[in-house]
PDB file of C-alpha atoms in Angstrom:
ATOM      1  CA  UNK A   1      -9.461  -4.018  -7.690  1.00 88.00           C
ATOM      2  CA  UNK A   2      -9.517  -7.481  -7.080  1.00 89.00           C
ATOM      3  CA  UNK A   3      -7.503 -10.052  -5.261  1.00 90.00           C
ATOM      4  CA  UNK A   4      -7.666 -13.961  -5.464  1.00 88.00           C
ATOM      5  CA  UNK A   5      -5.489 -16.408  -3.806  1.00 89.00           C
ATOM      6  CA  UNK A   6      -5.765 -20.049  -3.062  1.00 89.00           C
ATOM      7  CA  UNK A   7      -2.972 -22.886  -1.798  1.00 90.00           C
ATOM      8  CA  UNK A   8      -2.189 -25.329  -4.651  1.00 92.00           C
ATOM      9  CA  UNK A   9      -2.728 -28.036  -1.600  1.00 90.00           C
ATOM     10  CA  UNK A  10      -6.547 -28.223  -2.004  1.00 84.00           C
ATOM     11  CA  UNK A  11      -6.117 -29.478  -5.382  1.00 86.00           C
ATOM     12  CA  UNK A  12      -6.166 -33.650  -5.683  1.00 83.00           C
ATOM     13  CA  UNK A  13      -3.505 -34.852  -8.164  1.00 88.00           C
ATOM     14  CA  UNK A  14      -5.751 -35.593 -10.616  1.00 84.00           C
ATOM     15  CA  UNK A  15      -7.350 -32.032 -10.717  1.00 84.00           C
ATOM     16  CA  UNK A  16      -3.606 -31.004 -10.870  1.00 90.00           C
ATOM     17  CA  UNK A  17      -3.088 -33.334 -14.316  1.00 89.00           C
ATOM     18  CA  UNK A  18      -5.761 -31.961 -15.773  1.00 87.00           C
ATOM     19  CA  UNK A  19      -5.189 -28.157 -14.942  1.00 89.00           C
ATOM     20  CA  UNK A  20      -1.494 -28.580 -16.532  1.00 92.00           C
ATOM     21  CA  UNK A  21      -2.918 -31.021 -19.330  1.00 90.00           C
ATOM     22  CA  UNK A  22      -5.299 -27.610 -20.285  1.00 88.00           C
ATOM     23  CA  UNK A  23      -3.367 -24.536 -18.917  1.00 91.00           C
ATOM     24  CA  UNK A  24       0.523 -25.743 -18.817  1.00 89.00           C
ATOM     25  CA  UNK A  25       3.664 -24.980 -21.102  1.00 87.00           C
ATOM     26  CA  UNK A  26       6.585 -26.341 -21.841  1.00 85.00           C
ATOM     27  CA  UNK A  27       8.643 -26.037 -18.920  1.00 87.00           C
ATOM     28  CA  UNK A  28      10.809 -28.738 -18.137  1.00 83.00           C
ATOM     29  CA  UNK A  29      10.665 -28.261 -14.663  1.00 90.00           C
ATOM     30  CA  UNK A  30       7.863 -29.588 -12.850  1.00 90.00           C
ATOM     31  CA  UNK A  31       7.418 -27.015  -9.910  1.00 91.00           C
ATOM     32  CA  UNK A  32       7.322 -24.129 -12.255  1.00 91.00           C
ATOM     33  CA  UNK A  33       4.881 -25.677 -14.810  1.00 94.00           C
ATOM     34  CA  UNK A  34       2.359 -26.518 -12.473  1.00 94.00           C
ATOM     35  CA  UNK A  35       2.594 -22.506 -11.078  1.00 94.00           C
ATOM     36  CA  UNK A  36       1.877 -21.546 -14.443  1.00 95.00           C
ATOM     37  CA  UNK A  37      -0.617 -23.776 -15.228  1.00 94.00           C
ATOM     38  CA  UNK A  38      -2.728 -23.234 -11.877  1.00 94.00           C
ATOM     39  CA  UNK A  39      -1.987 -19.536 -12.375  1.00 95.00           C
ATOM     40  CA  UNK A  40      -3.592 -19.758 -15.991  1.00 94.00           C
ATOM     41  CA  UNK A  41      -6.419 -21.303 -14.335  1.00 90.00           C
ATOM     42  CA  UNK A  42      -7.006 -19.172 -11.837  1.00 90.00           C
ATOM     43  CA  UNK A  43      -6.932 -16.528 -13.947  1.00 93.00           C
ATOM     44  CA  UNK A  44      -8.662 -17.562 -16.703  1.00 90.00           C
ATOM     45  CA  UNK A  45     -11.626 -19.272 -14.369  1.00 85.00           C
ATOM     46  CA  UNK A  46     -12.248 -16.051 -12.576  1.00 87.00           C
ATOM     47  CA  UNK A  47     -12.805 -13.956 -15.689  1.00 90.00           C
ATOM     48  CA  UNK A  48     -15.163 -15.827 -17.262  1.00 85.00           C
ATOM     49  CA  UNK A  49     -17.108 -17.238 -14.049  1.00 79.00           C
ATOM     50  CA  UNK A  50     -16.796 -13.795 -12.315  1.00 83.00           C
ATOM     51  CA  UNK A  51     -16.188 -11.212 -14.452  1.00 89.00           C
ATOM     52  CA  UNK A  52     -18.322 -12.749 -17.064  1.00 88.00           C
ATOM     53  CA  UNK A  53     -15.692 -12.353 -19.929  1.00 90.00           C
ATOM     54  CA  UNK A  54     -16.537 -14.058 -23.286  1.00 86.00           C
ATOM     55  CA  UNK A  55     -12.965 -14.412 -24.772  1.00 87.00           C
ATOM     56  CA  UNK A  56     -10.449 -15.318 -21.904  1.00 90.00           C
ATOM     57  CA  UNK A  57      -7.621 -15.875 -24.216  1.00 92.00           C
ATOM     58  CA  UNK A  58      -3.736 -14.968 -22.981  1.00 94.00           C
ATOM     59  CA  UNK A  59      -1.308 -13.624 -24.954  1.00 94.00           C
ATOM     60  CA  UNK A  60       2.532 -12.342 -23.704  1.00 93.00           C
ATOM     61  CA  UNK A  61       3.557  -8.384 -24.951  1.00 91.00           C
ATOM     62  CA  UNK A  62       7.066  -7.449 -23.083  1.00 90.00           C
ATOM     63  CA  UNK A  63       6.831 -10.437 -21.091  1.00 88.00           C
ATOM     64  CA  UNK A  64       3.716  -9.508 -19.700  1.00 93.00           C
ATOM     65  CA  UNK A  65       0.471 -11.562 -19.873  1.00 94.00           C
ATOM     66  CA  UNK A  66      -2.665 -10.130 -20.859  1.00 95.00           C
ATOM     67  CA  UNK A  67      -5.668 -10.843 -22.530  1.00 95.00           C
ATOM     68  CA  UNK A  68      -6.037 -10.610 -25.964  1.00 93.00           C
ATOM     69  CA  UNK A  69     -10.060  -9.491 -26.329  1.00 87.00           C
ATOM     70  CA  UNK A  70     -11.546  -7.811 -23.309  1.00 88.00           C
ATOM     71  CA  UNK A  71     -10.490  -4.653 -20.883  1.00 91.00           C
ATOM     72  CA  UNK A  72      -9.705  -6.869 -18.138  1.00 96.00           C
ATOM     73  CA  UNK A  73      -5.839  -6.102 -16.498  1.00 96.00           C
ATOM     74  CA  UNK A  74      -4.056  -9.115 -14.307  1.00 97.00           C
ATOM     75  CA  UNK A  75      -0.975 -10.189 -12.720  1.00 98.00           C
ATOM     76  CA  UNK A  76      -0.119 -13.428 -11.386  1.00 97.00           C
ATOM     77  CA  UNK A  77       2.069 -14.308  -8.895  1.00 97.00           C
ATOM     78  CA  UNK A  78       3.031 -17.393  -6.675  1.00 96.00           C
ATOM     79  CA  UNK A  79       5.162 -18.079  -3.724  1.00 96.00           C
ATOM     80  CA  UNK A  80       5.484 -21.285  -1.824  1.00 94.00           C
ATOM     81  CA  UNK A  81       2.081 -23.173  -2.173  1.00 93.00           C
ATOM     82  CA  UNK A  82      -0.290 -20.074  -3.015  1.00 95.00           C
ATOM     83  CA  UNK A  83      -1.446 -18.917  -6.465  1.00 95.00           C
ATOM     84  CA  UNK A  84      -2.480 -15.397  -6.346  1.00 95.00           C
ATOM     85  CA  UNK A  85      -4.106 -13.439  -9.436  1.00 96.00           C
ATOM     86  CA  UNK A  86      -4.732  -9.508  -9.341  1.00 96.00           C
ATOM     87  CA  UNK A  87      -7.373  -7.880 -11.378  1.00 96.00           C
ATOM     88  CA  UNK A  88      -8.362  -4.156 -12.407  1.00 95.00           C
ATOM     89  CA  UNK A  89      -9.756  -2.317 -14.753  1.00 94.00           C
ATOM     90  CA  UNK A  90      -6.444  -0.481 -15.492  1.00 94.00           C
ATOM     91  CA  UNK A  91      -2.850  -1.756 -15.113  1.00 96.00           C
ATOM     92  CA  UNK A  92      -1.783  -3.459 -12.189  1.00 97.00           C
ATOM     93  CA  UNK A  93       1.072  -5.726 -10.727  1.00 97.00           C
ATOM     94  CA  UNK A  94       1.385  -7.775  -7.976  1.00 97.00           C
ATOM     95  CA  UNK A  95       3.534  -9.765  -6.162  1.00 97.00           C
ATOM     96  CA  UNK A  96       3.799 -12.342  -3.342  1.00 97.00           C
ATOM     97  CA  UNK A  97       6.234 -14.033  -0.959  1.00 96.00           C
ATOM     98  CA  UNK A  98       6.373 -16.456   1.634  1.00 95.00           C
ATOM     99  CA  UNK A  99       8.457 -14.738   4.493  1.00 93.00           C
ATOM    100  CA  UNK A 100      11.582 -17.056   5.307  1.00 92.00           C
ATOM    101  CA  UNK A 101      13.682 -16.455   7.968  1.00 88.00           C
ATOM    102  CA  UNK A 102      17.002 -14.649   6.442  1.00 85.00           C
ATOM    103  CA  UNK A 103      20.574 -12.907   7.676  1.00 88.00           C
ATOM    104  CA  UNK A 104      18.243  -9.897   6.658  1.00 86.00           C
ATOM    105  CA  UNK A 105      21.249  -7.519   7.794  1.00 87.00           C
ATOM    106  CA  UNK A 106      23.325  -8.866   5.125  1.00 89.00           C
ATOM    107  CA  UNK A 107      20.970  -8.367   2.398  1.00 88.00           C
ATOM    108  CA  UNK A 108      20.248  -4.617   3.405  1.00 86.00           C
ATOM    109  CA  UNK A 109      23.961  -4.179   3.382  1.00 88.00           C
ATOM    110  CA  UNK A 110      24.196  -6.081   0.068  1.00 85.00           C
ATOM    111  CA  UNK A 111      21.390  -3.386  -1.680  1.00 81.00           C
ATOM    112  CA  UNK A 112      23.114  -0.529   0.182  1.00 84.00           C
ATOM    113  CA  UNK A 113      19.900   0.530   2.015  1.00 81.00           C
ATOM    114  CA  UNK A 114      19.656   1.752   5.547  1.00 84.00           C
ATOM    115  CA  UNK A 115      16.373   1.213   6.787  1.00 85.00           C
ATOM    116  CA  UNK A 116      14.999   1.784  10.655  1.00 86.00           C
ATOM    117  CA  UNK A 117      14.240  -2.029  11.675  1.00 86.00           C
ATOM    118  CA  UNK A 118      16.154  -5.057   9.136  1.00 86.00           C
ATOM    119  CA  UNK A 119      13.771  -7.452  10.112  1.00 87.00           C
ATOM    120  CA  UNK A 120      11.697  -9.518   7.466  1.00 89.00           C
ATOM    121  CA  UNK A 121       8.909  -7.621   7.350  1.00 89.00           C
ATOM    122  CA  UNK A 122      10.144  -4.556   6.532  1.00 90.00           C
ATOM    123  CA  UNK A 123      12.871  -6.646   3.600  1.00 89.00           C
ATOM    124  CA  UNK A 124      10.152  -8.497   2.032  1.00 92.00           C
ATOM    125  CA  UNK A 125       8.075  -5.097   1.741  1.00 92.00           C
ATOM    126  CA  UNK A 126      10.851  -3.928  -0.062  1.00 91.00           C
ATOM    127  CA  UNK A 127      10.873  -6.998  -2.375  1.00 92.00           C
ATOM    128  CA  UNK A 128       7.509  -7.146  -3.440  1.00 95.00           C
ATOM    129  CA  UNK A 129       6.897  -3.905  -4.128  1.00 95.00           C
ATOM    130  CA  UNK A 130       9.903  -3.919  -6.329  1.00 95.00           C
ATOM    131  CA  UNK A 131       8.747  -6.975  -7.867  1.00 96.00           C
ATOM    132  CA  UNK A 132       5.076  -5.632  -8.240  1.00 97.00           C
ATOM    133  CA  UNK A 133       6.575  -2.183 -10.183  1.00 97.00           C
ATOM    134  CA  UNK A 134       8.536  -4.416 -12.225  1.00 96.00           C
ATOM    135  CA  UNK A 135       4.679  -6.476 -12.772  1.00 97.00           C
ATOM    136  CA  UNK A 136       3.307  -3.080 -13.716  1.00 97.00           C
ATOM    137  CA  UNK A 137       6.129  -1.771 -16.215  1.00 95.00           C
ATOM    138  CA  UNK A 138       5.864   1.738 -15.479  1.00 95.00           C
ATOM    139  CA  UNK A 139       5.697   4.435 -12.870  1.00 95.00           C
ATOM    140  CA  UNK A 140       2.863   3.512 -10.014  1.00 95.00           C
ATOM    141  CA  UNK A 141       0.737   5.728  -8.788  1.00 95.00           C
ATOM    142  CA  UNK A 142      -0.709   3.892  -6.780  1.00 93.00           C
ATOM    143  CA  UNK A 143       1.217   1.207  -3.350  1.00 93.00           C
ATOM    144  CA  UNK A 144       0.053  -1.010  -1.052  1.00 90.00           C
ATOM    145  CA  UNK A 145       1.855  -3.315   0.738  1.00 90.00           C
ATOM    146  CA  UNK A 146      -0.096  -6.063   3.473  1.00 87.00           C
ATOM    147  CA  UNK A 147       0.740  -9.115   5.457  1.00 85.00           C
ATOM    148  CA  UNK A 148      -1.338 -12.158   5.044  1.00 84.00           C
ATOM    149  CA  UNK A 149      -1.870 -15.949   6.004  1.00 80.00           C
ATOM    150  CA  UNK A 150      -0.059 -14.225   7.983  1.00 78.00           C
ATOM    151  CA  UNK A 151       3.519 -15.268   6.814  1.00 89.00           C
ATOM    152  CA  UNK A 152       3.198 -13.997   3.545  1.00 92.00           C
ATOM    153  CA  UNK A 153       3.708 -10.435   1.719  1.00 92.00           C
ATOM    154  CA  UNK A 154       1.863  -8.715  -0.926  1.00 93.00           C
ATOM    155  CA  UNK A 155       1.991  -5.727  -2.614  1.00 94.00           C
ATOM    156  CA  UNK A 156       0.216  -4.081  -4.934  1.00 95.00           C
ATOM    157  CA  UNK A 157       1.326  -1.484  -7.617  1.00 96.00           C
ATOM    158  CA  UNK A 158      -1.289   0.815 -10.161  1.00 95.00           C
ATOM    159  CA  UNK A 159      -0.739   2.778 -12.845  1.00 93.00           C
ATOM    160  CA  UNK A 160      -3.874   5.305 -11.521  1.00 92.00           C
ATOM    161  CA  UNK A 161      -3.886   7.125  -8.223  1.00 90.00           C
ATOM    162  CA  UNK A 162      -6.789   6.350  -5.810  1.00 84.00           C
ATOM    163  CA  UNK A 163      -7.235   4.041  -2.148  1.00 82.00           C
ATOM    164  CA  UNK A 164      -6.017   1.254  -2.237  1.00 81.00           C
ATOM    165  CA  UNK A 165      -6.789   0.714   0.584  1.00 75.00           C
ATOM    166  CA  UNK A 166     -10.564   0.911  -0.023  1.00 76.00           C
ATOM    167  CA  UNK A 167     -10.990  -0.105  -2.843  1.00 80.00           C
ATOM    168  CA  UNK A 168      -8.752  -3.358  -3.112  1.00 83.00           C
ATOM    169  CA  UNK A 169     -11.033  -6.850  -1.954  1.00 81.00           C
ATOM    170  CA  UNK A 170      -9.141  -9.855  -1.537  1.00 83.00           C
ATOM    171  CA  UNK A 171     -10.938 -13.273  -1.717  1.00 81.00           C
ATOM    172  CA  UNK A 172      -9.499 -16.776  -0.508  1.00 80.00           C
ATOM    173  CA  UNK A 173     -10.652 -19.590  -2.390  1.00 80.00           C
ATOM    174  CA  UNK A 174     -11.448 -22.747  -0.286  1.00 73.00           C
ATOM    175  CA  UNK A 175     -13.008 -25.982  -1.157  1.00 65.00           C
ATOM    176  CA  UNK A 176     -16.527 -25.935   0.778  1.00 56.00           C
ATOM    177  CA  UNK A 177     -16.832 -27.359   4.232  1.00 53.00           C
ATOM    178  CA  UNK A 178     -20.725 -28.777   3.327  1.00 50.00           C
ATOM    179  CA  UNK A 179     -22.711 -29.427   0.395  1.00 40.00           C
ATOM    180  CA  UNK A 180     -24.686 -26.593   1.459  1.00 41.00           C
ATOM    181  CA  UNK A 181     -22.007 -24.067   1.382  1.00 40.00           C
ATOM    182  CA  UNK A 182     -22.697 -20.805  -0.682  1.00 41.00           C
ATOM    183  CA  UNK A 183     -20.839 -19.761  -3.659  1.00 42.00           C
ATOM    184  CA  UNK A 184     -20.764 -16.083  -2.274  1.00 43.00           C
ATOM    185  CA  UNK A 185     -17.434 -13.906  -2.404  1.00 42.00           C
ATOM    186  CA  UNK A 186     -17.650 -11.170   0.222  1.00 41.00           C
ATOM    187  CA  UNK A 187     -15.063  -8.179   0.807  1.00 40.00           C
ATOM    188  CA  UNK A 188     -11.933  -8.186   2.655  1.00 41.00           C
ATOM    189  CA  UNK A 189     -11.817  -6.481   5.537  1.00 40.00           C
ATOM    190  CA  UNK A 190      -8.874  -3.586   5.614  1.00 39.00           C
ATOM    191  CA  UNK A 191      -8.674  -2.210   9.279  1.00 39.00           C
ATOM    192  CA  UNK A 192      -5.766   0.420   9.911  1.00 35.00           C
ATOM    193  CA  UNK A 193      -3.341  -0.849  12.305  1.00 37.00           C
ATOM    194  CA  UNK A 194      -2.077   2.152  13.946  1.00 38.00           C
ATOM    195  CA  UNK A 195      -3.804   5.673  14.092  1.00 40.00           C
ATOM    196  CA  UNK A 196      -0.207   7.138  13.577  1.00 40.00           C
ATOM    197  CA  UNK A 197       0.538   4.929  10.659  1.00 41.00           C
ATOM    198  CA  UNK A 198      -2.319   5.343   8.182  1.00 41.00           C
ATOM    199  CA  UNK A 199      -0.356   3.310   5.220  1.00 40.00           C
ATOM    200  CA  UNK A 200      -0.243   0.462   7.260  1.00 39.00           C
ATOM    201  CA  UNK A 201      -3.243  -1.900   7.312  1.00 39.00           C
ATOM    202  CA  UNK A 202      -3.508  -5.373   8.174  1.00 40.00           C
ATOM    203  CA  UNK A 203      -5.645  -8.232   7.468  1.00 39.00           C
ATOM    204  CA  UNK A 204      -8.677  -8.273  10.181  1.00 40.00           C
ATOM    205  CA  UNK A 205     -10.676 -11.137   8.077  1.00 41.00           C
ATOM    206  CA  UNK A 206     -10.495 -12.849   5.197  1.00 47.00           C
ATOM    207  CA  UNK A 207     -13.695 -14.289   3.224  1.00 49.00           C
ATOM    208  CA  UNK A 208     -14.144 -17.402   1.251  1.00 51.00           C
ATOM    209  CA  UNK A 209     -15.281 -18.236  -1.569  1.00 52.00           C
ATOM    210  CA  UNK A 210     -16.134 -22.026  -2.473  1.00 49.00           C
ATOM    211  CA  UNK A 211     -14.293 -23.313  -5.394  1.00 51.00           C
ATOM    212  CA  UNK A 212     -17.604 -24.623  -6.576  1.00 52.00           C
ATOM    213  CA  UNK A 213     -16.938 -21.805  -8.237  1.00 50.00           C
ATOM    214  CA  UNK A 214     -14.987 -22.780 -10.844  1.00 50.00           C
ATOM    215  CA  UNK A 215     -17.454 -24.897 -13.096  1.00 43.00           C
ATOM    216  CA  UNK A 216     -13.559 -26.342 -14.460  1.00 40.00           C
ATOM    217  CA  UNK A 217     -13.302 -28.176 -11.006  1.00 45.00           C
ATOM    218  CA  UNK A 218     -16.547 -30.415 -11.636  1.00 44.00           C
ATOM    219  CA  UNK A 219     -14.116 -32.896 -13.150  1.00 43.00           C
ATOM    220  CA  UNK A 220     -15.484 -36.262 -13.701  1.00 39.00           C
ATOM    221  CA  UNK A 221     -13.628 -39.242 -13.453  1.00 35.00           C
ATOM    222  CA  UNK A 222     -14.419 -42.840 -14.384  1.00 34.00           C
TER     223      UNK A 222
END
């Protein structure tokens, strides 16, 4: 399982015209057709640069995006300025979301829930992995939920039971610092945070990859 995220920031406006000018929709709405088009790109980029996938080609069943020729299972989400994009070989969902501050005691009230602390962290756990089951449209076997960036939330569902934990790698895609910069992708680090909590984890280090990457990026302009 495999995780890629990268802020929409890096991108120069006229990368951002031509991602939405190849990958965009019809939305009327600016914000939300440049998320799908970068999320399109993303997704599309990585399976045929890293997963070496021949036919990259998205169609929508149920609402939910997959593609039409190869094994390959996603699930995009976006939140604030990142574009995330989850991959497996079996069905996954995943969700993101930047952690505002909220009256988090009036929300837990609102969804009738009780929990120990009603503090953000433990309300946007809830959200996401509600989000990510709704992603995966059915039953998970398979949770993980992990702070990152650090003031974000993500959570993972699967529709197979094994570790998440060691078995998920998350990559952050970053435009590189020098010419000479590698186009390596190297594993997350998952570290548990407490020895009386094993289901929580947090991030000790995340590893770049450059978006040299993505052979779409070597745009040329005149």
């Amino acid at each position: 399982m495999d995780i890629f995220f990268v802020n929409s920031n890096i991108f120069n406006n006229t990368e951002i015209e031509w991602i939405i000018q190849n990958f965009g929709n019809d939305y009327k709405s600016l914000k939300r057709l440049k998320e799908y088009a970068l999320g399109r790109f993303v997704v599309k980029s990585i399976a045929e640069n890293f997963y070496k996938k021949n036919n990259s080609d998205i169609a929508i069943k149920n609402k939910k995006p997959y593609f039409i020729d190869n094994n390959l299972h996603f699930s995009i989400s976006h939140s604030n300025d990142i574009i995330l994009a989850a991959f497996d070989s079996e069905n996954i969902g995943a969700d993101i979301e930047f952690m505002k501050k909220r009256n988090f005691e009036k929300i837990f009230d609102y969804y009738k829930l009780n929990p120990a602390k009603k503090d953000a962290e433990t309300f946007y756990r809830f959200w996401t992995e509600y989000e990510a089951e709704i992603k995966l449209q059915e039953p998970p076997q398979s949770k993980l939920s992990v702070r990152i960036l650090p003031d974000y939330m993500l959570s993972i569902a699967s529709n197979h039971s094994f570790d998440i934990k060691r078995m998920l790698k998350i990559y952050e895609l970053k435009r590189p610092t020098a010419s000479t910069s590698p186009n390596e992708l190297i594993n997350l680090k998952l570290v548990n945070a407490s020895k009386e909590n094993e289901n929580t984890v947090v991030i000790q280090e995340i590893n770049t990859a450059s978006l040299d990457f993505f052979e779409p990026l070597n745009l040329k302009t005149e």
